XYZ file of C-alpha atoms in Angstrom:
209
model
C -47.170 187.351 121.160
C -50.461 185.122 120.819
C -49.840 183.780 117.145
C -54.192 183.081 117.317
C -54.794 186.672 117.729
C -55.054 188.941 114.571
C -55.717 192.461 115.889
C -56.572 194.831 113.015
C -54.671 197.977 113.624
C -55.968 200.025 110.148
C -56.281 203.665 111.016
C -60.113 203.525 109.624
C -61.141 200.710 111.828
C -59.698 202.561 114.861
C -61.568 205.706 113.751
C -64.589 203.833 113.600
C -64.016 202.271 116.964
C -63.241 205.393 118.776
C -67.188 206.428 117.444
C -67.944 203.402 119.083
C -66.981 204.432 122.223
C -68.254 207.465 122.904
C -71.295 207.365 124.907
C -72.891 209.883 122.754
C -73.078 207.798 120.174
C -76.819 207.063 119.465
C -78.060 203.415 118.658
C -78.870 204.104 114.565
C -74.824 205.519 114.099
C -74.093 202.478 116.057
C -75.820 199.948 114.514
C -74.239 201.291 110.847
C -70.213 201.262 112.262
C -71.071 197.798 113.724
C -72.270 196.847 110.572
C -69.088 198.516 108.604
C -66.821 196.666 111.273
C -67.977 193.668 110.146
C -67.477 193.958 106.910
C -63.857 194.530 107.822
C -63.539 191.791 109.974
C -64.878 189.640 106.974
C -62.430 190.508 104.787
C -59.284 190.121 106.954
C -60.907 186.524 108.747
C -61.418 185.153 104.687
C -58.201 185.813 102.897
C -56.855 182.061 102.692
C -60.259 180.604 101.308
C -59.779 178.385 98.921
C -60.412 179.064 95.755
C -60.210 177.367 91.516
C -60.163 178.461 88.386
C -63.066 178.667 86.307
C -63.552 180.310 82.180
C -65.790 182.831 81.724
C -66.354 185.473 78.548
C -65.719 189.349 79.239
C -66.663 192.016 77.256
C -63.120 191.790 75.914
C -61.821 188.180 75.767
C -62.148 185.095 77.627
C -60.270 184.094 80.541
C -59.901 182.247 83.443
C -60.861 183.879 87.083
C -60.592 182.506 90.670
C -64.172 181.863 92.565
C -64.415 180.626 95.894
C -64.947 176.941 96.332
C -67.037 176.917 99.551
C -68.143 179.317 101.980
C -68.050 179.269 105.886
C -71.198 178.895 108.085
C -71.659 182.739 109.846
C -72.948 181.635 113.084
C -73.863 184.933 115.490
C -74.322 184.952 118.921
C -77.216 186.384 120.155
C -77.975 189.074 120.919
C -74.943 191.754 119.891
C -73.420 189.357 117.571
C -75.965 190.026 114.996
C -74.560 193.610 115.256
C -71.592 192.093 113.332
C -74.106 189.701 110.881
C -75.306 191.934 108.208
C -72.009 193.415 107.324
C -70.399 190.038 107.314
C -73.116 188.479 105.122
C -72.815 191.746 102.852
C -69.329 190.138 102.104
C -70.392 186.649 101.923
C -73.576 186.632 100.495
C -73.622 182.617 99.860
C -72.526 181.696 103.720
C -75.649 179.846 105.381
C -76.438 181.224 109.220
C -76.524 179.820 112.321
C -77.313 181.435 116.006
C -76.370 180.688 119.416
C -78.280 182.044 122.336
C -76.632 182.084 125.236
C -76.192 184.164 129.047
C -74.274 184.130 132.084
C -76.586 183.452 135.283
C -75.382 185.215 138.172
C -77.838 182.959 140.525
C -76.186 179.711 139.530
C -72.551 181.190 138.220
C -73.336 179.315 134.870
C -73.735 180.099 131.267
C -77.473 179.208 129.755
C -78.314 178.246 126.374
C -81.929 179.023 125.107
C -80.996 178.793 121.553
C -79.485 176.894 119.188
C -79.801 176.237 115.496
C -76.858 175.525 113.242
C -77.475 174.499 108.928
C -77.954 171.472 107.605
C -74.806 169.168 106.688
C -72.377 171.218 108.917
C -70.296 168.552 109.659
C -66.413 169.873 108.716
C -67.907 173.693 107.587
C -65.501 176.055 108.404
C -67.367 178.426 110.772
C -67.002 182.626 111.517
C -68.201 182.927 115.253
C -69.243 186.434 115.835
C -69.259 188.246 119.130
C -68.486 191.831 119.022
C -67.343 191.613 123.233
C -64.974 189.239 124.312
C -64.675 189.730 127.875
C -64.656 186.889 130.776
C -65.263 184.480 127.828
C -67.427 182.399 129.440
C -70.543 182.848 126.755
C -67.717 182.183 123.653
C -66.083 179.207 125.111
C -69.244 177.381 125.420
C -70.141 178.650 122.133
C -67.374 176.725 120.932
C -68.065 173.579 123.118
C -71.168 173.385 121.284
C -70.179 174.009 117.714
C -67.802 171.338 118.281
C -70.076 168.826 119.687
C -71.662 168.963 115.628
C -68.057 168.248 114.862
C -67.260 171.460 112.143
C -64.257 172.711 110.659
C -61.798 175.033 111.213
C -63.705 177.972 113.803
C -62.866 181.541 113.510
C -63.827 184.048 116.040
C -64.821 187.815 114.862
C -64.902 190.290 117.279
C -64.728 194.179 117.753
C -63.144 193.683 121.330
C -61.251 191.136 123.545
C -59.933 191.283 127.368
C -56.645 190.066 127.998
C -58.139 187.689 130.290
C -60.834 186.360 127.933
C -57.853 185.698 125.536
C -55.965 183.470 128.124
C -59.043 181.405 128.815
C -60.169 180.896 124.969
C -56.196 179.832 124.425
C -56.680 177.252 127.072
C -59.743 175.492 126.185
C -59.286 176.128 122.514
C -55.906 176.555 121.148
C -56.774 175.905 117.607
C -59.433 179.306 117.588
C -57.991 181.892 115.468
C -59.500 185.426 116.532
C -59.641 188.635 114.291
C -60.463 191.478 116.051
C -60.121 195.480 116.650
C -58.808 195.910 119.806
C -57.057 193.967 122.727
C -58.534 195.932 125.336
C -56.798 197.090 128.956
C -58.857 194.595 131.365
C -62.230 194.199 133.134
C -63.724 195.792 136.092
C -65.265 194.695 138.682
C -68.672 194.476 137.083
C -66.809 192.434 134.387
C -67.088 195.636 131.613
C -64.315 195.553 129.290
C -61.887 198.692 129.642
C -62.022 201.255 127.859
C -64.600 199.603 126.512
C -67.481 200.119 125.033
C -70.309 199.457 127.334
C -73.012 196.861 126.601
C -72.868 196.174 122.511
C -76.228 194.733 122.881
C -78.250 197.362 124.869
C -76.697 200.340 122.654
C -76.902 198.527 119.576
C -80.814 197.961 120.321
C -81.341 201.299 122.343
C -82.549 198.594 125.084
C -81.047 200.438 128.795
């Protein structure tokens, strides 16, 4: 058992997955359970932030209440991750945004960044990573080369699916990644789709193939 890997077995997250993975499924119903998903994720992926005591006045009495002391950066990476963004963001409302833009080119069997912008002052932000497919995990582990490079916190990966093998290879480069996600999928393919899968988060989420 990978101790890094929190895979969120609730019955209405699987539901919504299953929707996910029918092909039938058009882009607008796909778009809204991405968005719910990440709300999910949210949740689980923020339970140990820190939090103090401040006093306010109810309607009733005073009292003292827990708020959070500091969000994480929510830094998406483009394209599908920003699937995942709204529904995060609907959860923390205060977290600034980054966004990586990166692809895998066949011709030269390398990943390419064209984008890159990260907030002000990151330097030791906790940051939520979020890329809904996790397959050969080429694209996330030089996602996290680069946040690291702008030396941040403690990184946390969100995503809706991971490969077995992507798993391995994110453990060895980064050991110290903790990943929520739905499923720990079967395998790849040949083509490198994830199986069962869902197909291409991007194109469906986008209505783009």
């Amino acid at each position: 058992m990978n101790n890094n890997l929190h895979e969120i077995n609730h019955p209405v997250l699987q539901h919504k997955l299953s929707i996910l993975r029918d092909k039938d499924t058009n882009s607008r119903a796909f778009r809204d359970i991405m968005n719910e998903i990440g709300r999910f994720l949210a949740y689980e992926a923020t339970k140990n932030l820190k939090s103090s005591k401040i006093d306010i006045q109810t309607p009733i009495m005073k009292a003292s209440v827990p708020v959070i002391n500091d969000y994480p950066i929510v830094v998406s990476v483009l394209r599908a991750g920003n699937g995942l963004l709204d529904g995060v963001l609907d959860t923390l409302p205060f977290s600034a945004v980054g966004f990586v833009g990166m692809y895998r080119d066949k011709f030269i069997n390398n990943t390419v960044e064209y984008y890159f912008k990260l907030p002000e002052k990151c330097e030791g932000r906790d940051v939520l990573l979020l890329d809904p497919m996790l397959a050969t995990g080429d694209t996330a582990i030089s996602a996290l080369d680069r946040l690291k490079q702008y030396k941040v916190g403690k990184i946390t990966m969100l995503t809706v699916l991971i490969s077995p093998e992507g798993l391995e290879r994110i453990n060895h480069f980064h050991p110290d990644v903790e990943i929520y996600t739905v499923s720990k999928e079967d395998g790849l393919n040949e083509s490198g789709y994830l199986l069962p899968g869902l197909g291409d988060a991007g194109d469906r989420l986008y209505n783009t193939k």
